[in-house]
mmCIF file of C-alpha atoms in Angstrom:
data_model
loop_
_atom_site.group_PDB
_atom_site.id
_atom_site.type_symbol
_atom_site.label_atom_id
_atom_site.label_comp_id
_atom_site.label_asym_id
_atom_site.label_seq_id
_atom_site.Cartn_x
_atom_site.Cartn_y
_atom_site.Cartn_z
ATOM 1 C CA MET A 20 69.428 56.567 -159.500
ATOM 2 C CA GLU A 21 69.210 60.150 -160.719
ATOM 3 C CA LEU A 22 71.414 62.582 -158.779
ATOM 4 C CA SER A 23 70.317 66.073 -157.895
ATOM 5 C CA ASP A 24 72.603 69.007 -158.734
ATOM 6 C CA SER A 25 73.603 69.342 -155.096
ATOM 7 C CA ASP A 26 74.908 65.755 -155.002
ATOM 8 C CA ARG A 27 77.073 65.884 -158.097
ATOM 9 C CA PRO A 28 80.815 66.418 -158.193
ATOM 10 C CA VAL A 29 82.131 69.863 -158.873
ATOM 11 C CA SER A 30 84.268 71.176 -161.689
ATOM 12 C CA PHE A 31 86.810 73.945 -161.704
ATOM 13 C CA SER A 32 88.801 75.686 -164.412
ATOM 14 C CA SER A 33 90.076 78.978 -165.638
ATOM 15 C CA THR A 34 88.861 81.129 -168.465
ATOM 16 C CA SER A 35 92.383 82.446 -168.736
ATOM 17 C CA SER A 36 94.450 80.675 -171.338
ATOM 18 C CA SER A 37 97.466 81.021 -169.083
ATOM 19 C CA VAL A 38 96.056 78.415 -166.741
ATOM 20 C CA SER A 39 96.457 75.612 -169.249
ATOM 21 C CA SER A 40 99.252 73.658 -167.626
ATOM 22 C CA ARG A 41 101.151 70.479 -168.119
ATOM 23 C CA ASP A 42 98.715 68.757 -165.813
ATOM 24 C CA SER A 43 95.873 70.141 -167.916
ATOM 25 C CA HIS A 44 97.311 68.339 -170.928
ATOM 26 C CA CYS A 45 96.129 65.035 -169.499
ATOM 27 C CA SER A 46 94.176 63.190 -172.160
ATOM 28 C CA PHE A 47 91.302 62.582 -169.761
ATOM 29 C CA GLY A 48 91.219 65.954 -168.011
ATOM 30 C CA SER A 49 87.923 67.233 -166.773
ATOM 31 C CA ARG A 50 86.504 70.249 -168.544
ATOM 32 C CA MET A 51 86.657 72.947 -165.907
ATOM 33 C CA THR A 52 85.144 76.379 -165.873
ATOM 34 C CA LEU A 53 85.973 79.352 -163.677
ATOM 35 C CA VAL A 54 83.178 81.857 -163.652
ATOM 36 C CA SER A 55 82.770 85.222 -161.968
ATOM 37 C CA ASN A 56 81.951 85.042 -158.282
ATOM 38 C CA SER A 57 82.038 88.772 -157.669
ATOM 39 C CA HIS A 58 78.482 88.806 -156.362
ATOM 40 C CA LEU A 59 79.800 87.151 -153.218
ATOM 41 C CA GLY A 60 82.054 90.116 -152.641
ATOM 42 C CA LEU A 61 85.105 87.869 -152.485
ATOM 43 C CA PHE A 62 87.234 89.822 -154.916
ATOM 44 C CA ASN A 63 87.188 91.851 -158.117
ATOM 45 C CA GLN A 64 89.045 91.007 -161.275
ATOM 46 C CA ASP A 65 92.161 93.027 -162.062
ATOM 47 C CA LYS A 66 93.011 92.434 -165.702
ATOM 48 C CA GLU A 67 96.546 93.746 -165.351
ATOM 49 C CA ALA A 68 97.132 91.545 -162.334
ATOM 50 C CA GLY A 69 95.808 88.513 -164.181
ATOM 51 C CA ALA A 70 93.331 87.652 -161.411
ATOM 52 C CA ILE A 71 91.378 84.455 -161.690
ATOM 53 C CA LYS A 72 87.712 84.294 -160.726
ATOM 54 C CA LEU A 73 86.213 81.194 -159.239
ATOM 55 C CA GLU A 74 82.859 79.560 -158.970
ATOM 56 C CA LEU A 75 82.298 75.854 -158.456
ATOM 57 C CA ILE A 76 79.674 74.381 -160.746
ATOM 58 C CA PRO A 77 78.181 70.921 -160.108
ATOM 59 C CA ALA A 78 78.986 68.604 -162.990
ATOM 60 C CA ARG A 79 76.613 65.880 -164.034
ATOM 61 C CA ARG A 80 77.896 62.330 -163.601
ATOM 62 C CA PHE A 81 77.554 60.341 -166.802
ATOM 63 C CA SER A 82 77.763 56.616 -167.308
ATOM 64 C CA SER A 83 80.347 55.312 -169.744
ATOM 65 C CA LYS A 84 77.583 54.272 -172.186
ATOM 66 C CA GLU A 85 75.979 57.692 -172.001
ATOM 67 C CA LEU A 86 79.310 59.359 -172.639
ATOM 68 C CA GLN A 87 79.865 57.268 -175.734
ATOM 69 C CA ARG A 88 76.328 57.925 -176.979
ATOM 70 C CA ASN A 89 76.257 61.683 -176.309
ATOM 71 C CA ASN A 90 79.780 62.595 -177.304
ATOM 72 C CA PRO A 91 81.263 60.023 -179.685
ATOM 73 C CA THR A 92 83.629 62.591 -181.231
ATOM 74 C CA GLU A 93 85.302 63.385 -177.923
ATOM 75 C CA GLN A 94 85.550 59.686 -177.029
ATOM 76 C CA GLN A 95 87.289 59.063 -180.354
ATOM 77 C CA ASN A 96 89.634 62.048 -179.875
ATOM 78 C CA THR A 97 90.557 60.833 -176.398
ATOM 79 C CA LYS A 98 91.277 57.361 -177.669
ATOM 80 C CA GLU A 99 93.352 58.674 -180.575
ATOM 81 C CA SER A 100 95.304 60.890 -178.172
ATOM 82 C CA LEU A 101 96.211 57.894 -176.056
ATOM 83 C CA GLU A 102 97.019 55.665 -178.991
ATOM 84 C CA LYS A 103 99.622 58.182 -180.137
ATOM 85 C CA ARG A 104 101.444 57.837 -176.806
ATOM 86 C CA PRO A 105 104.173 55.212 -176.559
ATOM 87 C CA SER A 106 102.914 52.220 -174.635
ATOM 88 C CA MET A 107 104.301 51.226 -171.253
ATOM 89 C CA PRO A 108 103.202 47.618 -170.727
ATOM 90 C CA ARG A 109 103.224 46.033 -167.305
ATOM 91 C CA LYS A 110 106.400 44.218 -166.472
ATOM 92 C CA ALA A 111 106.544 40.502 -167.062
ATOM 93 C CA GLU A 112 108.916 38.266 -165.148
ATOM 94 C CA SER A 113 112.061 37.406 -167.075
ATOM 95 C CA LYS A 114 112.658 33.711 -167.653
ATOM 96 C CA GLY A 115 115.372 32.426 -165.384
ATOM 97 C CA VAL A 116 115.520 35.594 -163.334
ATOM 98 C CA ASN A 117 114.661 35.615 -159.628
ATOM 99 C CA LYS A 118 111.519 37.566 -158.663
ATOM 100 C CA THR A 119 113.537 39.780 -156.373
ATOM 101 C CA CYS A 120 115.847 40.801 -159.169
ATOM 102 C CA GLY A 121 115.254 44.276 -160.631
ATOM 103 C CA THR A 122 115.825 42.985 -164.198
ATOM 104 C CA SER A 123 112.673 42.246 -166.171
ATOM 105 C CA LEU A 124 111.520 41.828 -169.745
ATOM 106 C CA ILE A 125 108.937 44.080 -171.329
ATOM 107 C CA THR A 126 106.251 42.073 -173.068
ATOM 108 C CA GLU A 127 103.864 43.451 -175.604
ATOM 109 C CA PRO A 128 100.185 43.252 -174.612
ATOM 110 C CA THR A 129 98.227 40.697 -176.596
ATOM 111 C CA SER A 130 95.076 42.761 -177.155
ATOM 112 C CA PRO A 131 94.298 46.403 -178.072
ATOM 113 C CA LYS A 132 92.074 46.692 -174.973
ATOM 114 C CA LEU A 133 94.946 45.723 -172.683
ATOM 115 C CA LEU A 134 97.280 48.082 -174.543
ATOM 116 C CA TYR A 135 94.865 50.959 -174.005
ATOM 117 C CA VAL A 136 94.644 50.246 -170.250
ATOM 118 C CA ASP A 137 98.435 50.286 -170.057
ATOM 119 C CA ARG A 138 98.456 53.718 -171.676
ATOM 120 C CA VAL A 139 95.884 54.980 -169.190
ATOM 121 C CA VAL A 140 98.123 53.793 -166.364
ATOM 122 C CA GLN A 141 101.085 55.526 -167.994
ATOM 123 C CA GLU A 142 99.030 58.710 -168.246
ATOM 124 C CA ILE A 143 98.238 58.587 -164.515
ATOM 125 C CA LEU A 144 101.877 58.103 -163.583
ATOM 126 C CA GLU A 145 103.291 60.759 -165.907
ATOM 127 C CA THR A 146 100.794 63.440 -164.917
ATOM 128 C CA GLU A 147 101.250 62.631 -161.230
ATOM 129 C CA ARG A 148 105.018 63.074 -161.528
ATOM 130 C CA THR A 149 104.521 66.429 -163.217
ATOM 131 C CA TYR A 150 101.953 67.459 -160.607
ATOM 132 C CA VAL A 151 104.216 66.600 -157.668
ATOM 133 C CA GLN A 152 107.052 68.533 -159.298
ATOM 134 C CA ASP A 153 104.741 71.543 -159.617
ATOM 135 C CA LEU A 154 103.733 71.243 -155.949
ATOM 136 C CA LYS A 155 107.401 71.145 -154.998
ATOM 137 C CA SER A 156 108.002 74.343 -156.958
ATOM 138 C CA ILE A 157 105.150 76.117 -155.146
ATOM 139 C CA VAL A 158 106.530 75.114 -151.752
ATOM 140 C CA LYS A 159 110.273 75.426 -152.345
ATOM 141 C CA ASP A 160 110.502 78.156 -154.984
ATOM 142 C CA TYR A 161 107.690 80.424 -153.829
ATOM 143 C CA LEU A 162 106.517 79.804 -150.249
ATOM 144 C CA ASP A 163 109.970 79.195 -148.746
ATOM 145 C CA SER A 164 111.436 82.053 -150.763
ATOM 146 C CA ILE A 165 108.756 84.473 -149.524
ATOM 147 C CA THR A 166 109.311 83.333 -145.942
ATOM 148 C CA ASP A 167 113.027 84.132 -146.282
ATOM 149 C CA GLN A 168 112.315 87.618 -147.658
ATOM 150 C CA SER A 169 111.744 89.662 -144.501
ATOM 151 C CA LYS A 170 111.509 92.897 -146.520
ATOM 152 C CA LEU A 171 108.369 91.776 -148.331
ATOM 153 C CA SER A 172 105.154 93.250 -146.950
ATOM 154 C CA LEU A 173 103.400 89.905 -146.776
ATOM 155 C CA GLY A 174 102.531 88.834 -143.256
ATOM 156 C CA THR A 175 102.012 85.349 -141.862
ATOM 157 C CA GLU A 176 98.245 85.586 -142.187
ATOM 158 C CA GLU A 177 98.439 86.638 -145.830
ATOM 159 C CA ARG A 178 100.926 83.853 -146.620
ATOM 160 C CA SER A 179 98.624 81.320 -144.989
ATOM 161 C CA ALA A 180 95.665 82.559 -147.029
ATOM 162 C CA LEU A 181 97.683 82.642 -150.260
ATOM 163 C CA PHE A 182 99.114 79.126 -150.066
ATOM 164 C CA GLY A 183 96.567 77.363 -147.867
ATOM 165 C CA ASN A 184 97.692 73.878 -146.814
ATOM 166 C CA ILE A 185 99.815 73.372 -149.921
ATOM 167 C CA GLN A 186 102.663 71.861 -147.873
ATOM 168 C CA ASP A 187 100.389 69.081 -146.604
ATOM 169 C CA ILE A 188 99.223 68.358 -150.133
ATOM 170 C CA TYR A 189 102.814 68.260 -151.412
ATOM 171 C CA HIS A 190 103.881 65.728 -148.772
ATOM 172 C CA PHE A 191 100.771 63.594 -149.285
ATOM 173 C CA ASN A 192 101.053 63.454 -153.079
ATOM 174 C CA SER A 193 104.764 62.710 -152.883
ATOM 175 C CA GLU A 194 103.857 59.585 -150.905
ATOM 176 C CA LEU A 195 101.022 58.766 -153.293
ATOM 177 C CA LEU A 196 103.383 59.037 -156.274
ATOM 178 C CA GLN A 197 105.838 56.648 -154.638
ATOM 179 C CA ASP A 198 103.038 54.132 -154.036
ATOM 180 C CA LEU A 199 101.810 54.451 -157.627
ATOM 181 C CA GLU A 200 105.303 53.899 -159.018
ATOM 182 C CA ASN A 201 105.611 50.739 -156.917
ATOM 183 C CA CYS A 202 102.557 49.267 -158.664
ATOM 184 C CA GLU A 203 104.585 48.213 -161.722
ATOM 185 C CA ASN A 204 101.896 49.470 -164.117
ATOM 186 C CA ASP A 205 99.227 47.170 -162.673
ATOM 187 C CA PRO A 206 95.874 48.989 -163.045
ATOM 188 C CA VAL A 207 94.258 47.159 -160.120
ATOM 189 C CA ALA A 208 97.182 48.022 -157.852
ATOM 190 C CA ILE A 209 96.930 51.634 -159.026
ATOM 191 C CA ALA A 210 93.249 51.684 -158.048
ATOM 192 C CA GLU A 211 94.041 50.138 -154.670
ATOM 193 C CA CYS A 212 96.325 53.086 -153.878
ATOM 194 C CA PHE A 213 93.356 55.444 -154.082
ATOM 195 C CA VAL A 214 91.161 53.183 -151.965
ATOM 196 C CA SER A 215 93.769 52.747 -149.221
ATOM 197 C CA LYS A 216 94.374 56.494 -148.992
ATOM 198 C CA SER A 217 90.709 57.511 -149.251
ATOM 199 C CA GLU A 218 90.596 59.367 -145.930
ATOM 200 C CA ASP A 219 93.789 61.314 -146.650
ATOM 201 C CA PHE A 220 92.363 62.953 -149.772
ATOM 202 C CA HIS A 221 90.121 65.128 -147.635
ATOM 203 C CA ILE A 222 93.011 67.522 -147.055
ATOM 204 C CA TYR A 223 91.986 68.867 -150.466
ATOM 205 C CA THR A 224 88.692 70.080 -148.979
ATOM 206 C CA GLN A 225 90.527 72.702 -146.952
ATOM 207 C CA TYR A 226 92.569 73.813 -149.947
ATOM 208 C CA CYS A 227 89.602 74.086 -152.331
ATOM 209 C CA THR A 228 87.475 75.913 -149.771
ATOM 210 C CA ASN A 229 90.293 78.406 -149.204
ATOM 211 C CA TYR A 230 91.029 78.836 -152.924
ATOM 212 C CA PRO A 231 88.810 81.914 -153.543
ATOM 213 C CA ARG A 232 90.543 83.637 -150.643
ATOM 214 C CA SER A 233 93.912 82.665 -152.112
ATOM 215 C CA VAL A 234 93.003 84.297 -155.419
ATOM 216 C CA ALA A 235 91.820 87.432 -153.602
ATOM 217 C CA VAL A 236 95.117 87.720 -151.687
ATOM 218 C CA LEU A 237 97.164 87.171 -154.846
ATOM 219 C CA THR A 238 95.161 89.884 -156.602
ATOM 220 C CA GLU A 239 95.994 92.315 -153.812
ATOM 221 C CA CYS A 240 99.653 91.276 -153.942
ATOM 222 C CA MET A 241 99.824 92.105 -157.638
ATOM 223 C CA ARG A 242 98.605 95.622 -156.864
ATOM 224 C CA ASN A 243 101.637 96.083 -154.657
ATOM 225 C CA LYS A 244 104.589 97.092 -156.857
ATOM 226 C CA THR A 245 107.188 95.420 -154.625
ATOM 227 C CA LEU A 246 105.339 92.115 -154.400
ATOM 228 C CA ALA A 247 104.380 92.153 -158.073
ATOM 229 C CA LYS A 248 108.023 92.670 -159.017
ATOM 230 C CA PHE A 249 109.069 89.825 -156.695
ATOM 231 C CA PHE A 250 106.598 87.377 -158.256
ATOM 232 C CA ARG A 251 107.599 88.351 -161.802
ATOM 233 C CA GLU A 252 111.288 87.960 -161.010
ATOM 234 C CA ARG A 253 110.698 84.577 -159.396
ATOM 235 C CA GLN A 254 108.803 83.374 -162.459
ATOM 236 C CA GLU A 255 111.601 84.533 -164.760
ATOM 237 C CA ALA A 256 114.315 82.996 -162.576
ATOM 238 C CA LEU A 257 112.478 79.661 -162.493
ATOM 239 C CA GLN A 258 111.820 79.883 -166.252
ATOM 240 C CA HIS A 259 108.158 79.110 -165.680
ATOM 241 C CA SER A 260 105.814 79.812 -168.561
ATOM 242 C CA LEU A 261 102.923 80.147 -166.093
ATOM 243 C CA PRO A 262 102.585 82.585 -163.170
ATOM 244 C CA LEU A 263 102.063 81.608 -159.539
ATOM 245 C CA GLY A 264 98.285 81.923 -159.850
ATOM 246 C CA SER A 265 98.200 79.112 -162.406
ATOM 247 C CA TYR A 266 100.263 76.865 -160.142
ATOM 248 C CA LEU A 267 97.937 77.507 -157.195
ATOM 249 C CA LEU A 268 95.034 76.279 -159.334
ATOM 250 C CA LYS A 269 96.662 72.907 -160.035
ATOM 251 C CA PRO A 270 95.547 71.117 -156.811
ATOM 252 C CA VAL A 271 91.944 72.131 -157.532
ATOM 253 C CA GLN A 272 92.230 70.705 -161.041
ATOM 254 C CA ARG A 273 94.005 67.526 -160.008
ATOM 255 C CA ILE A 274 91.693 66.343 -157.226
ATOM 256 C CA LEU A 275 88.706 66.539 -159.599
ATOM 257 C CA LYS A 276 90.557 64.648 -162.325
ATOM 258 C CA TYR A 277 91.354 61.408 -160.495
ATOM 259 C CA HIS A 278 87.909 59.827 -160.839
ATOM 260 C CA LEU A 279 87.960 60.546 -164.588
ATOM 261 C CA LEU A 280 91.297 58.777 -164.978
ATOM 262 C CA LEU A 281 90.029 55.818 -162.968
ATOM 263 C CA HIS A 282 86.894 55.699 -165.127
ATOM 264 C CA GLU A 283 89.142 55.249 -168.160
ATOM 265 C CA ILE A 284 90.691 52.179 -166.529
ATOM 266 C CA GLU A 285 87.258 50.770 -165.768
ATOM 267 C CA ASN A 286 85.939 51.438 -169.278
ATOM 268 C CA HIS A 287 88.761 49.483 -170.911
ATOM 269 C CA LEU A 288 89.441 46.761 -168.350
ATOM 270 C CA ASP A 289 87.830 43.363 -168.824
ATOM 271 C CA LYS A 290 85.085 42.948 -166.215
ATOM 272 C CA ASP A 291 86.320 39.406 -165.558
ATOM 273 C CA THR A 292 89.726 40.721 -164.500
ATOM 274 C CA GLU A 293 90.614 39.845 -160.925
ATOM 275 C CA GLY A 294 90.355 43.008 -158.839
ATOM 276 C CA TYR A 295 87.874 44.741 -161.166
ATOM 277 C CA ASP A 296 85.747 45.546 -158.100
ATOM 278 C CA VAL A 297 88.731 47.396 -156.614
ATOM 279 C CA VAL A 298 88.706 49.754 -159.609
ATOM 280 C CA LEU A 299 85.011 50.438 -159.004
ATOM 281 C CA ASP A 300 85.745 51.127 -155.327
ATOM 282 C CA ALA A 301 88.461 53.594 -156.319
ATOM 283 C CA ILE A 302 86.091 55.477 -158.633
ATOM 284 C CA GLU A 303 83.463 55.682 -155.904
ATOM 285 C CA THR A 304 86.107 56.855 -153.418
ATOM 286 C CA MET A 305 87.278 59.748 -155.563
ATOM 287 C CA GLN A 306 83.720 60.737 -156.468
ATOM 288 C CA ARG A 307 82.886 60.917 -152.762
ATOM 289 C CA VAL A 308 85.857 63.223 -152.278
ATOM 290 C CA ALA A 309 84.571 65.483 -155.055
ATOM 291 C CA TRP A 310 81.062 65.507 -153.602
ATOM 292 C CA HIS A 311 82.413 66.335 -150.151
ATOM 293 C CA ILE A 312 84.399 69.251 -151.555
ATOM 294 C CA ASN A 313 81.271 70.461 -153.323
ATOM 295 C CA ASP A 314 79.223 70.250 -150.121
ATOM 296 C CA MET A 315 81.792 72.112 -148.039
ATOM 297 C CA LYS A 316 82.129 74.727 -150.772
ATOM 298 C CA ARG A 317 78.377 75.373 -150.739
ATOM 299 C CA LYS A 318 78.353 75.739 -146.965
ATOM 300 C CA HIS A 319 81.303 78.118 -147.113
ATOM 301 C CA GLU A 320 79.645 80.277 -149.772
ATOM 302 C CA HIS A 321 76.400 80.344 -147.778
ATOM 303 C CA ALA A 322 78.286 81.605 -144.723
ATOM 304 C CA ILE A 323 79.886 84.349 -146.827
ATOM 305 C CA ARG A 324 76.516 85.417 -148.224
ATOM 306 C CA LEU A 325 75.088 85.662 -144.720
ATOM 307 C CA GLN A 326 78.072 87.715 -143.589
ATOM 308 C CA VAL A 327 77.743 90.105 -146.540
ATOM 309 C CA SER A 328 73.997 90.481 -145.945
ATOM 310 C CA GLN A 329 74.540 91.254 -142.278
ATOM 311 C CA GLU A 330 77.230 93.827 -143.048
ATOM 312 C CA ARG A 331 74.950 95.574 -145.574
ATOM 313 C CA TYR A 332 72.069 95.530 -143.085
ATOM 314 C CA PHE A 333 74.078 97.166 -140.320
ATOM 315 C CA MET A 334 75.541 99.690 -142.771
ATOM 316 C CA GLY A 335 72.018 100.664 -143.868
ATOM 317 C CA TYR A 336 72.237 99.414 -147.460
#
């Protein structure tokens, strides 16, 4: 069934090279594009402040066969990127060792297809660990630090707009990471984690809808000498190569990347594997999340356009 543009998942990214992050280094990352949204009157770009402009663009959903047909070079590059990574096979039970014992032998997969799936699973786990660590840094190193600085001219409302519900996302993904690590590199168990937590992923809708406002507040903060100095000093103290704005983009990038990672499992998992249908359910779950975010984003932008039109009407423009 052909999907209309309004029903397709969205894609985000930054045109700024500074936004390329460790999470963005994922071998299966979605190609994301941030485009100017100044016509909505949300914010203007300040080059010195390093502002990021945002516009969500529906991304067409391709089948795995269509991807291979239309872009064989990228498929090959992705595969080569994974094959260079050290494999992390699923754990096999050690002979003579009780199942409850933590000791296990690592067995080499018997087929290249299985080896590739193991590397996809490893990619999911490694990037999730990095992502959760980044979320922790936003909450502990920035949000909590700003809250403790009473001299900073950043009120509660501005803090709420700047960080959105980042604390909720940090706590949720910390739990998700723990569940993923308990899967012992089993791709079906990994997929089941996404299915079982399907309803919880909707906390990302609030964050993504608020994101343009977050960028606008950060842009204003960087025009304030005191706040700009604070953010620069925090970045230097934390030895971060990326500024706060790049970290605030990470949740937007990550939520739209999960279904791509799960697609890689599906594409290289034998269809006769027990639990294959669970992988398909997980893909559908994360695509629904992306579509929901896209729908709420459109409604939010429509409300802003109406508000701007009304303001111009009453001001006689």
